[in-house]
Short mmCIF file of C-alpha atoms in Angstrom, two decimals:
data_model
loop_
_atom_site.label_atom_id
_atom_site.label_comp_id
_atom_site.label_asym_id
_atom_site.label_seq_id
_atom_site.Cartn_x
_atom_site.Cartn_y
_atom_site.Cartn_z
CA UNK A 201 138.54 202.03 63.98
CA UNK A 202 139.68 202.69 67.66
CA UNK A 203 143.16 201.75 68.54
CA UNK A 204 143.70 199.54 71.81
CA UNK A 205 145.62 199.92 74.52
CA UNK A 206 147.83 196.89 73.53
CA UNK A 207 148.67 198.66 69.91
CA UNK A 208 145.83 196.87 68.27
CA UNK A 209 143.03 197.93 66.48
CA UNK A 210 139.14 197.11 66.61
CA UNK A 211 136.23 198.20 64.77
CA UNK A 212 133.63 199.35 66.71
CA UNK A 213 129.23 199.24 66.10
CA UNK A 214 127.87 202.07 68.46
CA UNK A 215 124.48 199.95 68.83
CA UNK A 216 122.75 202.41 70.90
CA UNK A 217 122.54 206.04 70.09
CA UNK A 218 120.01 208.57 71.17
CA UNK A 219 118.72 211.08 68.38
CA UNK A 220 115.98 213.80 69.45
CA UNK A 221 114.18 216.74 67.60
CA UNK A 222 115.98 220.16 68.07
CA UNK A 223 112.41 221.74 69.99
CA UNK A 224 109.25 221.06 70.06
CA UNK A 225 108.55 223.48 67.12
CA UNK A 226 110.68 221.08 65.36
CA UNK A 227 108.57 217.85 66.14
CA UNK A 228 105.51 219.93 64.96
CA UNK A 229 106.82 220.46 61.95
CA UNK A 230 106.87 216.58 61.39
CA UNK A 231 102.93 216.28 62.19
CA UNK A 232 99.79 216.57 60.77
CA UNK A 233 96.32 217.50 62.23
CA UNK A 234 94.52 216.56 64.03
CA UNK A 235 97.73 215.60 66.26
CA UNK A 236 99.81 218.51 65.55
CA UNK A 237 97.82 221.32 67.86
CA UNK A 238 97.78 218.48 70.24
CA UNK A 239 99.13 218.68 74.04
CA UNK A 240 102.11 216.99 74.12
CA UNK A 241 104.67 215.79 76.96
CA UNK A 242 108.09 217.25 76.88
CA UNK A 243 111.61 215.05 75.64
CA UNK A 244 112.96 214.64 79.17
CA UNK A 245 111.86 212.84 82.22
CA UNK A 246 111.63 215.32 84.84
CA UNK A 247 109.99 212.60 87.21
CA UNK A 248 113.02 210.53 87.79
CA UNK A 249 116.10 213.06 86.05
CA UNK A 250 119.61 211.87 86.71
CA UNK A 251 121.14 214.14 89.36
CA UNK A 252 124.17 215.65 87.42
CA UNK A 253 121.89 216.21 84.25
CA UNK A 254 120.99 214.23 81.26
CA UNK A 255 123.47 214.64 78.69
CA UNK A 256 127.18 214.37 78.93
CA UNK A 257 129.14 218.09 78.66
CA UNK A 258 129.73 218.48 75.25
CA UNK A 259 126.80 216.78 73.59
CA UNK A 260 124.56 220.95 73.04
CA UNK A 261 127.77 221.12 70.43
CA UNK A 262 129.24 224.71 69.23
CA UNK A 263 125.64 225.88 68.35
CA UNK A 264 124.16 225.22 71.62
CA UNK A 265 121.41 223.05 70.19
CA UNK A 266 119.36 220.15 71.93
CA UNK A 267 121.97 217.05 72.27
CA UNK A 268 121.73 214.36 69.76
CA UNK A 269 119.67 216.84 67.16
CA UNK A 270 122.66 217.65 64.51
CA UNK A 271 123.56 214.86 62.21
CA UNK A 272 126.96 216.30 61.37
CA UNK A 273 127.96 216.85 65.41
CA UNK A 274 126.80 213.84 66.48
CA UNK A 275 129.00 212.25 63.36
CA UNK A 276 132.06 214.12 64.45
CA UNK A 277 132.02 213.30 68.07
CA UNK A 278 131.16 209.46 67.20
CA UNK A 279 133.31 208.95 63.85
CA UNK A 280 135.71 211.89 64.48
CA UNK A 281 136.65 211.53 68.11
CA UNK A 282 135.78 208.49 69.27
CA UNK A 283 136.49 205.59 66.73
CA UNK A 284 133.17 204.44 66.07
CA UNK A 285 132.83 202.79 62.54
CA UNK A 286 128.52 202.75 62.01
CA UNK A 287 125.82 203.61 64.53
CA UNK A 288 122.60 202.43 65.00
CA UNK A 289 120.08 205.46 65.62
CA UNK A 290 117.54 205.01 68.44
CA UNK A 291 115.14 208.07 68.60
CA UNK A 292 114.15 209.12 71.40
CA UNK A 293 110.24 210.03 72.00
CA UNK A 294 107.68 211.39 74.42
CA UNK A 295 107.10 208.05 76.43
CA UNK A 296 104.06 206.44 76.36
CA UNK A 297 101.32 208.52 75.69
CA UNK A 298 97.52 207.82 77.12
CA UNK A 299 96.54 208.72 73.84
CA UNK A 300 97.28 205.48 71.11
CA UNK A 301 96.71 207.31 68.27
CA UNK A 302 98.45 209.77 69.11
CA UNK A 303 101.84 208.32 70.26
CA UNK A 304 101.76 206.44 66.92
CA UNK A 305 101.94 209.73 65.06
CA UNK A 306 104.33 211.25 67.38
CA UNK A 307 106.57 208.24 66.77
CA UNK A 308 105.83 208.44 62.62
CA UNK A 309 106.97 211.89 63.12
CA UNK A 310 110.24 210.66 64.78
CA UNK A 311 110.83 207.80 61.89
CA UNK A 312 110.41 210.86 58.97
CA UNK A 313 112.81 213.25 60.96
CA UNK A 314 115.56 210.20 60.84
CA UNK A 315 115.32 209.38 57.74
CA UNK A 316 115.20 212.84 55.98
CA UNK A 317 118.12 213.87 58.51
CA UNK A 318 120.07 211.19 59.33
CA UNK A 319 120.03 208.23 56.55
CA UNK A 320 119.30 209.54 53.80
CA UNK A 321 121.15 212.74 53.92
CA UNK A 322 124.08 214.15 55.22
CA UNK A 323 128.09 213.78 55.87
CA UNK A 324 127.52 210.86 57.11
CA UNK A 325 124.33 209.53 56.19
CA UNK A 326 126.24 206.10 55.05
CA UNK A 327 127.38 204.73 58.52
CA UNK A 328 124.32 205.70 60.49
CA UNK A 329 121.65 203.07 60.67
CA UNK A 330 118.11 203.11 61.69
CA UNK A 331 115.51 201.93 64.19
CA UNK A 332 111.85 202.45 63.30
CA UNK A 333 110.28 203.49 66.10
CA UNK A 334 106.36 201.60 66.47
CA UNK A 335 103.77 200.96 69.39
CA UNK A 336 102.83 197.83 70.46
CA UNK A 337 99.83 199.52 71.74
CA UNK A 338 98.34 200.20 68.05
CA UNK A 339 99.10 196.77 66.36
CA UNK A 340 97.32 198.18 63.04
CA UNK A 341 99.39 201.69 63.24
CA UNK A 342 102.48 199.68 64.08
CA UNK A 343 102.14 197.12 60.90
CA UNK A 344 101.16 200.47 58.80
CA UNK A 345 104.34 201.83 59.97
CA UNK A 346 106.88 198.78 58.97
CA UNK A 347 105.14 198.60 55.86
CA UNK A 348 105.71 202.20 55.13
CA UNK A 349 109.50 202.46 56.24
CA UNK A 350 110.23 198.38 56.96
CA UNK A 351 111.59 198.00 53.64
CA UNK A 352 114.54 200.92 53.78
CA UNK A 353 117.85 199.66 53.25
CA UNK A 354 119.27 201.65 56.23
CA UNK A 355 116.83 200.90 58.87
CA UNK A 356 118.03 197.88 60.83
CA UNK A 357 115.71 197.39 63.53
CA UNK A 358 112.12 197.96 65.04
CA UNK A 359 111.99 199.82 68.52
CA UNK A 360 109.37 199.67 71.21
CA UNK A 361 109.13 201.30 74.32
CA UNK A 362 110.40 199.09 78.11
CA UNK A 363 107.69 200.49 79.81
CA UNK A 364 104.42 198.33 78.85
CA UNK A 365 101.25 197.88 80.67
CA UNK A 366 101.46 194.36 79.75
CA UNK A 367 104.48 191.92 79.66
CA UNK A 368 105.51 191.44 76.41
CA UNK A 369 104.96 187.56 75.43
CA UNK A 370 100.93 188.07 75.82
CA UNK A 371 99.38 186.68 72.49
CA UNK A 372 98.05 190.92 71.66
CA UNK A 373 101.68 191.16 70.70
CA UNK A 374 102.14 188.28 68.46
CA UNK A 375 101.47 190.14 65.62
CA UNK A 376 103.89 192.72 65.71
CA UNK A 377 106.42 190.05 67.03
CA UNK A 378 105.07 188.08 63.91
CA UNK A 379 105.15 191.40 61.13
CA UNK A 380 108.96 191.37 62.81
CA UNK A 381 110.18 188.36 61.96
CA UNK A 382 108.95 188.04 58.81
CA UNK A 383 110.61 191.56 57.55
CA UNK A 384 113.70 189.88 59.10
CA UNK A 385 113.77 193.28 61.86
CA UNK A 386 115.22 192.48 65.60
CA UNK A 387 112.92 194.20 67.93
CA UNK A 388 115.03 196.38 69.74
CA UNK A 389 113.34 197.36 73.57
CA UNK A 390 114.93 200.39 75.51
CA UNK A 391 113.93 202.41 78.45
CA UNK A 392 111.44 205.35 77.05
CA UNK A 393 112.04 208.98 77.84
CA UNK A 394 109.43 211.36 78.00
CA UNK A 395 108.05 213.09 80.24
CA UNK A 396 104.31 210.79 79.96
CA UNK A 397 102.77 207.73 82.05
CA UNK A 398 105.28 207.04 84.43
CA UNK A 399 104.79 203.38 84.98
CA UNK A 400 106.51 202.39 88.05
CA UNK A 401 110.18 201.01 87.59
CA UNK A 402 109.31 197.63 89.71
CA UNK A 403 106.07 195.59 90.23
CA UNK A 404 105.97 197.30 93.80
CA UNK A 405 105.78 200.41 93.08
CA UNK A 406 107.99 203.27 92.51
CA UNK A 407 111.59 204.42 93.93
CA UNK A 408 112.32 207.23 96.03
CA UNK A 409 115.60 207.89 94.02
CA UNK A 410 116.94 208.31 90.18
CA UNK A 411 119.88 205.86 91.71
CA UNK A 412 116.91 202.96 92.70
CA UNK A 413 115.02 203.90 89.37
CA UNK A 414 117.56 203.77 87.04
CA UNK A 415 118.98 200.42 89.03
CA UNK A 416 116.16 198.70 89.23
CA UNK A 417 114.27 199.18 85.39
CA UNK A 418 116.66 196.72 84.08
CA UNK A 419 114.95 193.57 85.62
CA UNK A 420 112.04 194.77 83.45
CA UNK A 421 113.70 193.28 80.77
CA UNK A 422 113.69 190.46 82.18
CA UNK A 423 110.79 189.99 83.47
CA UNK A 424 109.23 190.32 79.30
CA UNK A 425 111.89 188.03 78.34
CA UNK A 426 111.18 185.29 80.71
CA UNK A 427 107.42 186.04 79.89
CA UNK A 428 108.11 185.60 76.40
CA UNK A 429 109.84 182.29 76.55
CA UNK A 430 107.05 181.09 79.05
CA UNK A 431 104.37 181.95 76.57
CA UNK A 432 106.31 179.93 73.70
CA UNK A 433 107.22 183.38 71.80
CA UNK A 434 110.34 182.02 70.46
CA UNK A 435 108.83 178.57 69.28
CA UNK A 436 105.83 180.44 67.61
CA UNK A 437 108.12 182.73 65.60
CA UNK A 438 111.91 180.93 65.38
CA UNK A 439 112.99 183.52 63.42
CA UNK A 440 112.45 186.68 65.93
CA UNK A 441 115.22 188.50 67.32
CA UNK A 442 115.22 191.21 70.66
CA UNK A 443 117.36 193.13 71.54
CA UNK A 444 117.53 194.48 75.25
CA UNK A 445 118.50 198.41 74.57
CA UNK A 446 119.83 199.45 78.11
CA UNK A 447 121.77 197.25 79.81
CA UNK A 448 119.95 193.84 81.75
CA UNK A 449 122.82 190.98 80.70
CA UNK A 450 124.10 191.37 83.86
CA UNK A 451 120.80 189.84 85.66
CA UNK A 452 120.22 187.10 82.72
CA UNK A 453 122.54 184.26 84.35
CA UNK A 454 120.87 184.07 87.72
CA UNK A 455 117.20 184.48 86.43
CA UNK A 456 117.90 181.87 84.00
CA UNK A 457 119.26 179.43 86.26
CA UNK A 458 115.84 179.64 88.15
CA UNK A 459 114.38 179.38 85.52
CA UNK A 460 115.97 176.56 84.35
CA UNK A 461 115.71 174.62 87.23
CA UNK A 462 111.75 175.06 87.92
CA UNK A 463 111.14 174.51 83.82
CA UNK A 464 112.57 170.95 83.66
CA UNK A 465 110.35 169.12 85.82
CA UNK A 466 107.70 170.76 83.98
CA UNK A 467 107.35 171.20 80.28
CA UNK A 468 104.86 168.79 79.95
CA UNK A 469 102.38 171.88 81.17
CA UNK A 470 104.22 174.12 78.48
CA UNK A 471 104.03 172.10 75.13
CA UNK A 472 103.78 175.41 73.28
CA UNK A 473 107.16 175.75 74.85
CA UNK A 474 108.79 172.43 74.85
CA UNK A 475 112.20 173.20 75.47
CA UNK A 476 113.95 174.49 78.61
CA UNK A 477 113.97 178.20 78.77
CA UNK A 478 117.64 178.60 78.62
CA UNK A 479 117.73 177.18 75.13
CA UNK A 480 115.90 179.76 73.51
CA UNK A 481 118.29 182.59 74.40
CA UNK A 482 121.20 181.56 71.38
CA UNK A 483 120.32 183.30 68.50
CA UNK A 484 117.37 185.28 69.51
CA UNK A 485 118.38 186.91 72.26
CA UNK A 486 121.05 190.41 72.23
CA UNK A 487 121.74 192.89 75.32
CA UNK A 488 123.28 196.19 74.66
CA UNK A 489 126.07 196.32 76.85
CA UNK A 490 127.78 199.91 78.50
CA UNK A 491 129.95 200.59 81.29
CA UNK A 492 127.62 200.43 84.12
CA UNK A 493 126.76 196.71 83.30
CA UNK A 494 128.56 193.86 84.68
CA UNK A 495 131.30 193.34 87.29
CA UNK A 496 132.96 196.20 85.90
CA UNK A 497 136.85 196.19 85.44
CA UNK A 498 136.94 192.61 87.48
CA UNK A 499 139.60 189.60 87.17
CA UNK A 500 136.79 187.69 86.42
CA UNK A 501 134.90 190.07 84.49
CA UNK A 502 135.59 187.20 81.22
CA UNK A 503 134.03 184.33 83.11
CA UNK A 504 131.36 186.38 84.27
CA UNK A 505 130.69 187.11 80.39
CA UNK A 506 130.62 183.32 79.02
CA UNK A 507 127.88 182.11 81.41
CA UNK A 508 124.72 181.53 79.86
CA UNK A 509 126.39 182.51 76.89
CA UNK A 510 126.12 185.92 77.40
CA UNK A 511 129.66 186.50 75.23
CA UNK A 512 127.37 186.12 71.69
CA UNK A 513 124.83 188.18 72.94
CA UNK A 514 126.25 191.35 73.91
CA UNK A 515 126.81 193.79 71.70
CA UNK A 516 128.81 197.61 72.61
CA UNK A 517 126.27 200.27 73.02
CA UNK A 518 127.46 204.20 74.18
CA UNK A 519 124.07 205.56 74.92
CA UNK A 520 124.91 209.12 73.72
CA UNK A 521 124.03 211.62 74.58
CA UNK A 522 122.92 210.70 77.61
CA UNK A 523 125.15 210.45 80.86
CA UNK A 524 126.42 207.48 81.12
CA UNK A 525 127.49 207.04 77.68
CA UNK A 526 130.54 205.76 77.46
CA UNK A 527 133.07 203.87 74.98
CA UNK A 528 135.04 200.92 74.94
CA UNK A 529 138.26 202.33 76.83
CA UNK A 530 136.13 201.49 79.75
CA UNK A 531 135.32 197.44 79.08
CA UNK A 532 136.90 195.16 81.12
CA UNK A 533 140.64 194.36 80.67
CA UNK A 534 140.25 190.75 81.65
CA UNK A 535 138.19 190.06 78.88
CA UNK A 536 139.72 187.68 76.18
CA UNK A 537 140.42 188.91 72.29
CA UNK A 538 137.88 187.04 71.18
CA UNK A 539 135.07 188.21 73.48
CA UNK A 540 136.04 192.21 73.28
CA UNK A 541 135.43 191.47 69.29
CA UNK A 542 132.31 190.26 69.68
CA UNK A 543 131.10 192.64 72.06
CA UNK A 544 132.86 195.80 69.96
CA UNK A 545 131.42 194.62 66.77
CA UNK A 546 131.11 190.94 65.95
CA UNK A 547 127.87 190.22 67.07
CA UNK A 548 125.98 193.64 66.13
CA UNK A 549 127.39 193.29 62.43
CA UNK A 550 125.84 189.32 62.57
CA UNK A 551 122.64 190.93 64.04
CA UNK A 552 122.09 193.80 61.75
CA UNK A 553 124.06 192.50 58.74
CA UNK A 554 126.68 195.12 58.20
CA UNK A 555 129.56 194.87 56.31
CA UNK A 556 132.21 196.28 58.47
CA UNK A 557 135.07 195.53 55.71
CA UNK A 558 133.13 197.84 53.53
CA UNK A 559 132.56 200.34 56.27
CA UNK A 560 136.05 200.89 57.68
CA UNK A 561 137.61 200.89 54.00
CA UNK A 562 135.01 203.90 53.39
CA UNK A 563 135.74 205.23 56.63
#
């Protein structure tokens, strides 16, 4: 629980936390041949790296090991110092590899680590939760993989890399979207570290700057959402949930309002997708939402939240240990009671069905 400013109290779902492999050694130790003795790209993106450094001071912890690699440290600083109540685990990988075969067992590698280290054992193995980590770009490894971990009553989520060399509604996806739904997993979509193919962050090419990279990647977001709803995505499989992993809410309003306005004139040419796009976003659509998103500590930071409905769709996300991770001292003031609830933990516990009464009276 994390006490407010005003004297009340919130619980709080920490929907976006990095976890990583203590070396490479480590990550070895997780893989088999032929892929083990296998050249593979370091953890960080040295290509576009965030000018202060990566991880927030602190996050190395009193051994000095790789941030967001010790269970029990990472519990401490979330549970211990900063009031989170359950967080959902999001491991980080070795971007997207040439290789297909290959970044499928790199990510199996990362599933095994969190769930021998993180949810199934540990201090505080009970309030972490999980996202299996799959590629879109092995449809047959990425079914083998929910059907080998899907089913585990801690694992919350399915989690595929931003970066894509195609937009995510084209029909190769459907059947991961379609393996998704039916397990009853939100696909969960965040920016991809690694240091691997370094798509460029916009469809013109790349930026000069971490600032322009890390500014611009969120419109990728949108650019597979809108993609998806144009391609009828959301009427194929009514029962499929995304989540956006990095930020992007802030962009939905205007994009959908052009959207909306070319779309209903014309859904006669989209009968796959008979609706106006904006309608699809209520229960299928969730952003994770930090402190660099939005109009920051604004007036009208709680308007700027309830268009398009974007107050049941965002959900609180830190994004330790990286940089900008952050907590929810920094949300708006101006937003209402009801909307910080949502965002702190309303909507994630919906999303991921978690019951926070349970949690906090363990807690």
């Amino acid at each position: 629980m994390k006490d407010l400013p005003d004297g009340n109290r919130t619980p709080v779902i920490d929907t976006s936390v990095h976890i990583f492999f203590r070396s490479n050694d480590d990550m070895r130790s997780f893989l088999k041949e032929p892929f083990k003795s296998r050249g593979i790209p370091d953890a960080e993106m040295d290509w576009y790296g965030a000018p202060g450094g990566e991880y927030v001071k602190g996050a190395r912890g009193p051994h000095r090991g790789y941030p967001g690699s010790d269970p029990d440290f990472v519990g401490q600083q979330l549970f211990g110092e900063r009031g989170v109540d359950v967080a959902v685990l999001h491991p980080m990988t070795r971007g997207v590899l040439p290789d297909r075969h290959l970044d499928t067992a790199v990510l199996s590698a990362h599933n095994d680590m969190m769930v021998t280290r993180w949810l199934d054992t540990g201090t505080y193995h009970e309030r972490f939760r999980g996202t299996l980590r799959v590629n879109p770009d092995d449809i047959s490894g990425a079914l083998r993989e929910i059907d080998r971990l899907g089913d585990h009553p801690r694992i919350v989520q399915l989690g595929i890399p931003l970066q894509s060399r195609e937009v995510y509604g084209k029909p190769q996806f459907w059947p991961l979207w379609e393996a998704a739904a039916a397990a009853n997993l939100p696909v969960a979509t965040h920016i991809e570290t690694g240091e691997s193919i370094g798509y460029p962050p916009t469809p013109s090419g790349h930026t000069r700057t971490y600032e322009q990279y890390y500014g611009f990647m969120g419109l990728n977001y949108i650019y597979h959402l809108m993609n998806m709803i144009a391609e009828g995505v959301f009427e194929r499989y009514p029962n499929l949930k995304f989540v956006w992993g990095d930020g992007g809410a802030d962009m939905l309003t205007p994009f959908t309002w052009r959207m909306d306005t070319f779309g209903r004139p014309h859904l006669e040419q989209t009968p796959w997708a008979p609706r106006i796009p904006s309608d699809y976003l209520p229960g299928h659509i969730y952003f994770v939402h930090a402190t660099i998103d939005g109009p920051g500590d604004a007036p009208f930071a709680a308007e700027w939240l309830d268009f398009t409905g974007k107050d049941d769709m965002v959900m609180f996300g830190s994004s330790y240990p990286h940089w900008h991770s952050g907590d929810i001292d920094t949300l708006p003031a101006a937003l209402t009671a009801e909307q910080r609830e949502k965002l702190c933990w309303r909507n994630a516990a919906r999303l991921y069905s978690i019951d926070i009464d349970a949690v906090t009276a363990v807690g």
